[in-house]
Tab-separated table of N, CA and C in Angstrom:
chain	number	residue	atom	x	y	z
A	25	MET	N	-13.498	5.591	-24.798
A	25	MET	CA	-12.649	5.210	-23.684
A	25	MET	C	-13.529	4.582	-22.612
A	26	SER	N	-13.366	3.285	-22.413
A	26	SER	CA	-14.185	2.544	-21.472
A	26	SER	C	-13.291	1.761	-20.524
A	27	LEU	N	-13.762	1.588	-19.307
A	27	LEU	CA	-12.984	0.811	-18.344
A	27	LEU	C	-12.957	-0.671	-18.676
A	28	SER	N	-13.764	-1.098	-19.616
A	28	SER	CA	-13.704	-2.496	-20.029
A	28	SER	C	-12.575	-2.732	-21.035
A	29	ASP	N	-11.975	-1.663	-21.538
A	29	ASP	CA	-10.856	-1.770	-22.469
A	29	ASP	C	-9.601	-2.206	-21.701
A	30	PRO	N	-9.021	-3.369	-22.039
A	30	PRO	CA	-7.857	-3.860	-21.297
A	30	PRO	C	-6.639	-2.934	-21.376
A	31	HIS	N	-6.512	-2.184	-22.469
A	31	HIS	CA	-5.372	-1.268	-22.600
A	31	HIS	C	-5.499	-0.107	-21.617
A	32	ILE	N	-6.691	0.405	-21.439
A	32	ILE	CA	-6.929	1.483	-20.477
A	32	ILE	C	-6.651	0.975	-19.063
A	33	LEU	N	-7.149	-0.227	-18.763
A	33	LEU	CA	-6.934	-0.794	-17.425
A	33	LEU	C	-5.459	-1.056	-17.155
A	34	ARG	N	-4.741	-1.481	-18.178
A	34	ARG	CA	-3.305	-1.714	-18.013
A	34	ARG	C	-2.592	-0.398	-17.694
A	35	ARG	N	-2.994	0.671	-18.380
A	35	ARG	CA	-2.397	1.990	-18.107
A	35	ARG	C	-2.726	2.468	-16.698
A	36	ILE	N	-3.968	2.261	-16.278
A	36	ILE	CA	-4.361	2.649	-14.914
A	36	ILE	C	-3.565	1.848	-13.897
A	37	ARG	N	-3.424	0.538	-14.142
A	37	ARG	CA	-2.662	-0.321	-13.233
A	37	ARG	C	-1.213	0.142	-13.127
A	38	VAL	N	-0.601	0.440	-14.257
A	38	VAL	CA	0.794	0.911	-14.250
A	38	VAL	C	0.894	2.269	-13.558
A	39	ALA	N	-0.063	3.152	-13.810
A	39	ALA	CA	-0.053	4.471	-13.160
A	39	ALA	C	-0.180	4.320	-11.647
A	40	LEU	N	-1.078	3.462	-11.193
A	40	LEU	CA	-1.221	3.238	-9.745
A	40	LEU	C	0.046	2.640	-9.150
A	41	ALA	N	0.664	1.719	-9.878
A	41	ALA	CA	1.915	1.132	-9.396
A	41	ALA	C	3.023	2.177	-9.323
A	42	LEU	N	3.084	3.078	-10.296
A	42	LEU	CA	4.098	4.142	-10.272
A	42	LEU	C	3.835	5.138	-9.143
A	43	ILE	N	2.571	5.449	-8.893
A	43	ILE	CA	2.231	6.325	-7.763
A	43	ILE	C	2.644	5.657	-6.460
A	44	TRP	N	2.361	4.353	-6.349
A	44	TRP	CA	2.744	3.616	-5.147
A	44	TRP	C	4.259	3.615	-4.967
A	45	LEU	N	4.993	3.428	-6.054
A	45	LEU	CA	6.452	3.448	-5.998
A	45	LEU	C	6.960	4.827	-5.570
A	46	ALA	N	6.373	5.881	-6.114
A	46	ALA	CA	6.768	7.246	-5.727
A	46	ALA	C	6.483	7.490	-4.245
A	47	LEU	N	5.346	7.022	-3.763
A	47	LEU	CA	5.037	7.156	-2.337
A	47	LEU	C	6.048	6.395	-1.488
A	48	GLY	N	6.405	5.197	-1.943
A	48	GLY	CA	7.410	4.407	-1.224
A	48	GLY	C	8.752	5.111	-1.160
A	49	LEU	N	9.151	5.713	-2.268
A	49	LEU	CA	10.414	6.461	-2.281
A	49	LEU	C	10.336	7.694	-1.389
A	50	ALA	N	9.168	8.337	-1.354
A	50	ALA	CA	8.987	9.500	-0.475
A	50	ALA	C	9.077	9.083	0.992
A	51	VAL	N	8.485	7.949	1.338
A	51	VAL	CA	8.582	7.455	2.720
A	51	VAL	C	10.028	7.108	3.047
A	52	LEU	N	10.721	6.477	2.121
A	52	LEU	CA	12.127	6.130	2.336
A	52	LEU	C	12.970	7.388	2.530
A	53	ALA	N	12.772	8.370	1.668
A	53	ALA	CA	13.523	9.626	1.789
A	53	ALA	C	13.186	10.327	3.102
A	54	GLY	N	11.907	10.379	3.444
A	54	GLY	CA	11.499	11.018	4.686
A	54	GLY	C	12.020	10.301	5.913
A	55	SER	N	12.279	9.013	5.770
A	55	SER	CA	12.773	8.231	6.902
A	55	SER	C	14.277	8.342	7.077
A	56	LEU	N	15.001	8.636	6.011
A	56	LEU	CA	16.456	8.599	6.092
A	56	LEU	C	17.141	9.954	5.927
A	57	LEU	N	16.545	10.878	5.203
A	57	LEU	CA	17.186	12.176	5.017
A	57	LEU	C	17.021	13.028	6.271
A	58	PRO	N	18.041	13.810	6.620
A	58	PRO	CA	18.034	14.518	7.902
A	58	PRO	C	16.912	15.536	8.096
A	59	ASN	N	16.514	16.255	7.086
A	59	ASN	CA	15.543	17.338	7.271
A	59	ASN	C	14.139	16.996	6.784
A	60	LEU	N	13.856	15.725	6.533
A	60	LEU	CA	12.560	15.357	5.983
A	60	LEU	C	11.754	14.414	6.880
A	61	GLY	N	12.145	14.241	8.104
A	61	GLY	CA	11.454	13.312	8.981
A	61	GLY	C	10.140	13.858	9.504
A	62	PRO	N	9.432	13.047	10.298
A	62	PRO	CA	8.154	13.475	10.858
A	62	PRO	C	8.242	14.754	11.694
A	63	SER	N	9.377	14.983	12.325
A	63	SER	CA	9.515	16.195	13.145
A	63	SER	C	9.566	17.466	12.303
A	64	SER	N	9.845	17.332	11.005
A	64	SER	CA	9.913	18.515	10.143
A	64	SER	C	8.532	19.089	9.837
A	65	PHE	N	7.475	18.358	10.169
A	65	PHE	CA	6.120	18.850	9.925
A	65	PHE	C	5.650	19.825	11.006
A	66	HIS	N	6.300	19.828	12.154
A	66	HIS	CA	5.977	20.735	13.260
A	66	HIS	C	4.495	20.691	13.624
A	67	ILE	N	3.968	19.491	13.820
A	67	ILE	CA	2.573	19.310	14.221
A	67	ILE	C	2.491	19.507	15.731
A	68	PRO	N	1.639	20.428	16.203
A	68	PRO	CA	1.601	20.735	17.641
A	68	PRO	C	0.765	19.731	18.445
A	69	LEU	N	1.076	18.456	18.312
A	69	LEU	CA	0.402	17.406	19.069
A	69	LEU	C	1.441	16.527	19.738
A	70	ALA	N	1.065	15.992	20.895
A	70	ALA	CA	1.957	15.024	21.530
A	70	ALA	C	2.008	13.770	20.653
A	71	HIS	N	3.172	13.229	20.454
A	71	HIS	CA	3.388	12.025	19.647
A	71	HIS	C	2.915	12.190	18.203
A	72	ALA	N	3.044	13.379	17.674
A	72	ALA	CA	2.618	13.631	16.289
A	72	ALA	C	3.445	12.815	15.298
A	73	ASP	N	4.686	12.513	15.660
A	73	ASP	CA	5.507	11.718	14.745
A	73	ASP	C	4.906	10.326	14.535
A	74	LYS	N	4.253	9.790	15.548
A	74	LYS	CA	3.605	8.472	15.398
A	74	LYS	C	2.421	8.567	14.425
A	75	LEU	N	1.722	9.687	14.456
A	75	LEU	CA	0.625	9.913	13.522
A	75	LEU	C	1.145	9.984	12.085
A	76	VAL	N	2.295	10.624	11.911
A	76	VAL	CA	2.911	10.705	10.578
A	76	VAL	C	3.347	9.315	10.121
A	77	HIS	N	3.967	8.549	11.018
A	77	HIS	CA	4.370	7.177	10.677
A	77	HIS	C	3.146	6.342	10.281
A	78	PHE	N	2.121	6.389	11.112
A	78	PHE	CA	0.892	5.642	10.844
A	78	PHE	C	0.320	6.026	9.475
A	79	SER	N	0.194	7.308	9.217
A	79	SER	CA	-0.429	7.790	7.974
A	79	SER	C	0.377	7.409	6.741
A	80	ALA	N	1.682	7.568	6.822
A	80	ALA	CA	2.527	7.263	5.660
A	80	ALA	C	2.439	5.786	5.288
A	81	TRP	N	2.526	4.915	6.271
A	81	TRP	CA	2.501	3.479	5.980
A	81	TRP	C	1.099	2.998	5.633
A	82	ALA	N	0.073	3.635	6.206
A	82	ALA	CA	-1.302	3.282	5.824
A	82	ALA	C	-1.542	3.643	4.360
A	83	LEU	N	-1.056	4.796	3.954
A	83	LEU	CA	-1.212	5.222	2.561
A	83	LEU	C	-0.500	4.259	1.618
A	84	LEU	N	0.680	3.813	2.009
A	84	LEU	CA	1.383	2.826	1.183
A	84	LEU	C	0.610	1.513	1.112
A	85	ALA	N	0.084	1.081	2.238
A	85	ALA	CA	-0.575	-0.227	2.299
A	85	ALA	C	-1.906	-0.256	1.559
A	86	VAL	N	-2.582	0.871	1.469
A	86	VAL	CA	-3.909	0.889	0.860
A	86	VAL	C	-3.850	0.589	-0.639
A	87	PHE	N	-2.719	0.773	-1.266
A	87	PHE	CA	-2.594	0.545	-2.707
A	87	PHE	C	-2.514	-0.933	-3.070
A	88	ALA	N	-2.006	-1.770	-2.181
A	88	ALA	CA	-1.765	-3.166	-2.546
A	88	ALA	C	-3.030	-3.984	-2.803
A	89	PRO	N	-4.034	-3.978	-1.930
A	89	PRO	CA	-5.175	-4.877	-2.170
A	89	PRO	C	-5.926	-4.660	-3.481
A	90	PRO	N	-6.170	-3.431	-3.931
A	90	PRO	CA	-6.836	-3.321	-5.233
A	90	PRO	C	-5.981	-3.816	-6.410
A	91	LEU	N	-4.671	-3.803	-6.225
A	91	LEU	CA	-3.781	-4.255	-7.291
A	91	LEU	C	-3.425	-5.732	-7.175
A	92	LEU	N	-3.844	-6.355	-6.082
A	92	LEU	CA	-3.584	-7.775	-5.853
A	92	LEU	C	-4.879	-8.436	-5.393
A	93	LEU	N	-5.263	-9.528	-6.018
A	93	LEU	CA	-6.523	-10.170	-5.681
A	93	LEU	C	-6.375	-11.342	-4.722
A	94	ARG	N	-5.285	-12.045	-4.815
A	94	ARG	CA	-5.096	-13.232	-3.972
A	94	ARG	C	-4.797	-12.828	-2.534
A	95	PHE	N	-5.348	-13.605	-1.613
A	95	PHE	CA	-5.071	-13.368	-0.197
A	95	PHE	C	-3.578	-13.479	0.082
A	96	ALA	N	-2.942	-14.490	-0.503
A	96	ALA	CA	-1.502	-14.691	-0.280
A	96	ALA	C	-0.692	-13.501	-0.806
A	97	SER	N	-1.108	-12.934	-1.936
A	97	SER	CA	-0.412	-11.772	-2.490
A	97	SER	C	-0.560	-10.567	-1.579
A	98	ARG	N	-1.768	-10.381	-1.063
A	98	ARG	CA	-2.015	-9.256	-0.160
A	98	ARG	C	-1.241	-9.418	1.141
A	99	LEU	N	-1.218	-10.629	1.670
A	99	LEU	CA	-0.467	-10.896	2.895
A	99	LEU	C	1.025	-10.683	2.668
A	100	ALA	N	1.523	-11.123	1.520
A	100	ALA	CA	2.938	-10.924	1.191
A	100	ALA	C	3.268	-9.442	1.066
A	101	ALA	N	2.376	-8.669	0.448
A	101	ALA	CA	2.614	-7.230	0.301
A	101	ALA	C	2.638	-6.540	1.657
A	102	ALA	N	1.677	-6.855	2.525
A	102	ALA	CA	1.640	-6.247	3.858
A	102	ALA	C	2.868	-6.661	4.669
A	103	SER	N	3.252	-7.923	4.559
A	103	SER	CA	4.444	-8.404	5.281
A	103	SER	C	5.706	-7.722	4.772
A	104	ALA	N	5.809	-7.578	3.464
A	104	ALA	CA	6.976	-6.910	2.879
A	104	ALA	C	7.051	-5.453	3.335
A	105	LEU	N	5.908	-4.779	3.385
A	105	LEU	CA	5.904	-3.396	3.876
A	105	LEU	C	6.364	-3.333	5.325
A	106	PHE	N	5.886	-4.264	6.147
A	106	PHE	CA	6.298	-4.253	7.553
A	106	PHE	C	7.789	-4.552	7.688
A	107	LEU	N	8.288	-5.513	6.919
A	107	LEU	CA	9.727	-5.807	6.951
A	107	LEU	C	10.539	-4.609	6.473
A	108	MET	N	10.041	-3.926	5.448
A	108	MET	CA	10.727	-2.730	4.960
A	108	MET	C	10.747	-1.643	6.030
A	109	SER	N	9.628	-1.466	6.732
A	109	SER	CA	9.597	-0.447	7.785
A	109	SER	C	10.550	-0.818	8.914
A	110	GLY	N	10.640	-2.111	9.221
A	110	GLY	CA	11.593	-2.559	10.240
A	110	GLY	C	13.036	-2.336	9.812
A	111	ALA	N	13.315	-2.617	8.544
A	111	ALA	CA	14.670	-2.394	8.026
A	111	ALA	C	15.025	-0.911	8.075
A	112	ILE	N	14.075	-0.056	7.743
A	112	ILE	CA	14.326	1.388	7.802
A	112	ILE	C	14.606	1.820	9.240
A	113	GLU	N	13.831	1.296	10.186
A	113	GLU	CA	14.069	1.635	11.595
A	113	GLU	C	15.468	1.180	12.028
A	114	LEU	N	15.900	0.006	11.590
A	114	LEU	CA	17.248	-0.472	11.929
A	114	LEU	C	18.323	0.416	11.315
A	115	VAL	N	18.146	0.787	10.068
A	115	VAL	CA	19.124	1.638	9.384
A	115	VAL	C	19.208	3.008	10.057
A	116	GLN	N	18.074	3.507	10.554
A	116	GLN	CA	18.076	4.813	11.216
A	116	GLN	C	18.998	4.847	12.431
A	117	ALA	N	19.242	3.703	13.047
A	117	ALA	CA	20.135	3.650	14.207
A	117	ALA	C	21.560	4.039	13.841
A	118	PHE	N	21.911	3.929	12.561
A	118	PHE	CA	23.262	4.239	12.112
A	118	PHE	C	23.411	5.654	11.566
A	119	PHE	N	22.339	6.419	11.553
A	119	PHE	CA	22.373	7.801	11.087
A	119	PHE	C	22.450	8.718	12.296
A	120	PRO	N	23.369	9.684	12.295
A	120	PRO	CA	23.510	10.550	13.475
A	120	PRO	C	22.288	11.429	13.754
A	121	THR	N	21.529	11.759	12.720
A	121	THR	CA	20.368	12.639	12.921
A	121	THR	C	19.076	11.856	13.122
A	122	ARG	N	19.152	10.542	13.179
A	122	ARG	CA	17.969	9.681	13.312
A	122	ARG	C	18.131	8.743	14.497
A	123	SER	N	17.028	8.141	14.884
A	123	SER	CA	17.084	7.120	15.930
A	123	SER	C	16.043	6.052	15.621
A	124	ALA	N	16.386	4.822	15.944
A	124	ALA	CA	15.452	3.714	15.761
A	124	ALA	C	14.492	3.695	16.937
A	125	SER	N	13.246	3.298	16.676
A	125	SER	CA	12.246	3.328	17.738
A	125	SER	C	11.234	2.204	17.544
A	126	PHE	N	10.982	1.455	18.632
A	126	PHE	CA	9.943	0.434	18.569
A	126	PHE	C	8.569	1.084	18.452
A	127	GLY	N	8.411	2.275	19.016
A	127	GLY	CA	7.149	3.006	18.899
A	127	GLY	C	6.848	3.364	17.454
A	128	ASP	N	7.891	3.787	16.729
A	128	ASP	CA	7.708	4.085	15.302
A	128	ASP	C	7.350	2.821	14.530
A	129	LEU	N	8.024	1.716	14.857
A	129	LEU	CA	7.734	0.448	14.191
A	129	LEU	C	6.298	0.003	14.471
A	130	ALA	N	5.845	0.202	15.702
A	130	ALA	CA	4.456	-0.145	16.042
A	130	ALA	C	3.473	0.734	15.278
A	131	ALA	N	3.764	2.027	15.178
A	131	ALA	CA	2.886	2.927	14.410
A	131	ALA	C	2.885	2.541	12.935
A	132	ASN	N	4.046	2.174	12.403
A	132	ASN	CA	4.129	1.707	11.017
A	132	ASN	C	3.263	0.470	10.822
A	133	GLY	N	3.418	-0.496	11.722
A	133	GLY	CA	2.669	-1.745	11.620
A	133	GLY	C	1.165	-1.531	11.712
A	134	LEU	N	0.745	-0.670	12.620
A	134	LEU	CA	-0.681	-0.380	12.749
A	134	LEU	C	-1.200	0.323	11.487
A	135	GLY	N	-0.399	1.232	10.936
A	135	GLY	CA	-0.771	1.893	9.688
A	135	GLY	C	-0.889	0.906	8.543
A	136	ILE	N	0.037	-0.045	8.475
A	136	ILE	CA	-0.006	-1.064	7.424
A	136	ILE	C	-1.259	-1.929	7.582
A	137	LEU	N	-1.590	-2.284	8.807
A	137	LEU	CA	-2.783	-3.095	9.050
A	137	LEU	C	-4.058	-2.351	8.640
A	138	VAL	N	-4.200	-1.121	9.105
A	138	VAL	CA	-5.397	-0.339	8.785
A	138	VAL	C	-5.462	-0.030	7.286
A	139	GLY	N	-4.334	0.334	6.700
A	139	GLY	CA	-4.305	0.621	5.261
A	139	GLY	C	-4.653	-0.601	4.429
A	140	THR	N	-4.141	-1.756	4.816
A	140	THR	CA	-4.456	-2.989	4.098
A	140	THR	C	-5.940	-3.319	4.213
A	141	LEU	N	-6.488	-3.194	5.420
A	141	LEU	CA	-7.919	-3.469	5.601
A	141	LEU	C	-8.781	-2.518	4.777
A	142	PHE	N	-8.414	-1.243	4.755
A	142	PHE	CA	-9.161	-0.285	3.938
A	142	PHE	C	-9.014	-0.621	2.453
A	143	GLY	N	-7.807	-1.005	2.042
A	143	GLY	CA	-7.584	-1.410	0.653
A	143	GLY	C	-8.394	-2.631	0.265
A	144	VAL	N	-8.575	-3.569	1.206
A	144	VAL	CA	-9.415	-4.743	0.947
A	144	VAL	C	-10.862	-4.307	0.721
A	145	LEU	N	-11.323	-3.328	1.500
A	145	LEU	CA	-12.677	-2.806	1.284
A	145	LEU	C	-12.814	-2.159	-0.089
A	146	VAL	N	-11.815	-1.398	-0.490
A	146	VAL	CA	-11.824	-0.776	-1.824
A	146	VAL	C	-11.830	-1.857	-2.899
A	147	ALA	N	-10.994	-2.880	-2.726
A	147	ALA	CA	-10.940	-3.967	-3.706
A	147	ALA	C	-12.272	-4.707	-3.773
A	148	ALA	N	-12.900	-4.950	-2.629
A	148	ALA	CA	-14.198	-5.629	-2.607
A	148	ALA	C	-15.252	-4.785	-3.318
A	149	PHE	N	-15.186	-3.483	-3.131
A	149	PHE	CA	-16.107	-2.588	-3.828
A	149	PHE	C	-15.902	-2.680	-5.335
A	150	LEU	N	-14.651	-2.686	-5.771
A	150	LEU	CA	-14.353	-2.797	-7.204
A	150	LEU	C	-14.858	-4.117	-7.777
A	151	VAL	N	-14.639	-5.197	-7.035
A	151	VAL	CA	-15.099	-6.507	-7.500
A	151	VAL	C	-16.617	-6.530	-7.590
A	152	ARG	N	-17.259	-5.928	-6.611
A	152	ARG	CA	-18.723	-5.910	-6.595
A	152	ARG	C	-19.290	-5.076	-7.751
A	153	ARG	N	-18.613	-3.988	-8.070
A	153	ARG	CA	-19.080	-3.127	-9.171
A	153	ARG	C	-18.890	-3.791	-10.528
A	154	ASN	N	-17.698	-4.375	-10.737
A	154	ASN	CA	-17.408	-4.976	-12.036
A	154	ASN	C	-16.260	-5.971	-11.858
A	155	ARG	N	-16.588	-7.240	-11.830
A	155	ARG	CA	-15.589	-8.291	-11.587
A	155	ARG	C	-14.485	-8.293	-12.648
A	156	MET	N	-14.866	-8.103	-13.893
A	156	MET	CA	-13.871	-8.153	-14.965
A	156	MET	C	-12.888	-6.990	-14.861
A	157	VAL	N	-13.387	-5.802	-14.558
A	157	VAL	CA	-12.509	-4.644	-14.400
A	157	VAL	C	-11.556	-4.878	-13.233
A	158	ALA	N	-12.077	-5.379	-12.117
A	158	ALA	CA	-11.227	-5.641	-10.950
A	158	ALA	C	-10.151	-6.668	-11.284
A	159	ALA	N	-10.514	-7.702	-12.014
A	159	ALA	CA	-9.542	-8.741	-12.373
A	159	ALA	C	-8.474	-8.199	-13.314
A	160	ARG	N	-8.861	-7.367	-14.261
A	160	ARG	CA	-7.886	-6.820	-15.213
A	160	ARG	C	-7.035	-5.720	-14.604
A	161	LEU	N	-7.539	-5.097	-13.544
A	161	LEU	CA	-6.766	-4.048	-12.874
A	161	LEU	C	-5.659	-4.646	-12.011
A	162	ALA	N	-5.858	-5.856	-11.537
A	162	ALA	CA	-4.912	-6.486	-10.619
A	162	ALA	C	-3.733	-7.102	-11.363
A	163	PHE	N	-2.586	-7.109	-10.693
A	163	PHE	CA	-1.397	-7.734	-11.264
A	163	PHE	C	-1.518	-9.253	-11.255
A	164	ASP	N	-2.246	-9.790	-10.292
A	164	ASP	CA	-2.468	-11.234	-10.247
A	164	ASP	C	-3.908	-11.533	-10.667
A	165	GLY	N	-4.364	-10.861	-11.712
A	165	GLY	CA	-5.745	-10.921	-12.161
A	165	GLY	C	-6.152	-12.200	-12.851
A	166	ASP	N	-5.270	-13.182	-12.909
A	166	ASP	CA	-5.659	-14.453	-13.500
A	166	ASP	C	-6.491	-15.286	-12.526
A	167	VAL	N	-6.780	-14.737	-11.368
A	167	VAL	CA	-7.584	-15.405	-10.352
A	167	VAL	C	-9.022	-15.511	-10.852
A	168	GLN	N	-9.643	-16.648	-10.615
A	168	GLN	CA	-11.048	-16.817	-10.980
A	168	GLN	C	-11.916	-16.061	-9.984
A	169	LEU	N	-12.582	-15.021	-10.436
A	169	LEU	CA	-13.466	-14.263	-9.565
A	169	LEU	C	-14.892	-14.781	-9.629
A	170	VAL	N	-15.185	-15.519	-10.660
A	170	VAL	CA	-16.533	-16.027	-10.827
A	170	VAL	C	-16.474	-17.542	-10.639
A	171	VAL	N	-17.262	-18.056	-9.723
A	171	VAL	CA	-17.304	-19.491	-9.492
A	171	VAL	C	-18.051	-20.131	-10.652
A	172	PRO	N	-17.455	-21.137	-11.299
A	172	PRO	CA	-18.138	-21.770	-12.418
A	172	PRO	C	-19.418	-22.472	-11.968
A	173	ASP	N	-20.394	-22.483	-12.845
A	173	ASP	CA	-21.668	-23.123	-12.554
A	173	ASP	C	-21.469	-24.631	-12.561
A	174	ARG	N	-21.794	-25.274	-11.463
A	174	ARG	CA	-21.576	-26.731	-11.342
A	174	ARG	C	-22.653	-27.532	-12.073
A	175	ALA	N	-23.756	-26.905	-12.414
A	175	ALA	CA	-24.847	-27.630	-13.075
A	175	ALA	C	-24.512	-27.957	-14.527
A	176	SER	N	-23.594	-27.205	-15.124
A	176	SER	CA	-23.315	-27.441	-16.544
A	176	SER	C	-22.284	-28.508	-16.763
């Protein structure tokens, strides 16, 4: 069992994508279900709900860069996460036990930014360790990671 085996990498990629999907569903459930919001954690800090928002969206965002190599793909993923967080905040306005908040949206956005940047660092580390593994792990792995030699 080697990481150079494309079948192993495909399984790892699918597993990471499924974990990311489960995290996304957990964030969605925590954002919309009445007893699962940030206040249910009972963190004894001022504005602890913003910390929960930041952490949840950062965790979601950190998964995208290692699974996507292109800058445009990473930007699209971060933008989609931010739009999704905005849509959730809008929907919360229609739930009697929830409220929409620009502060929550800002915490979500900051979490997405920090998570994406950290994910880019993880992806860069993977590329530096083994370019082929990084390319095969990514969904858009058809990207040329090695610049062809111009002398030949």
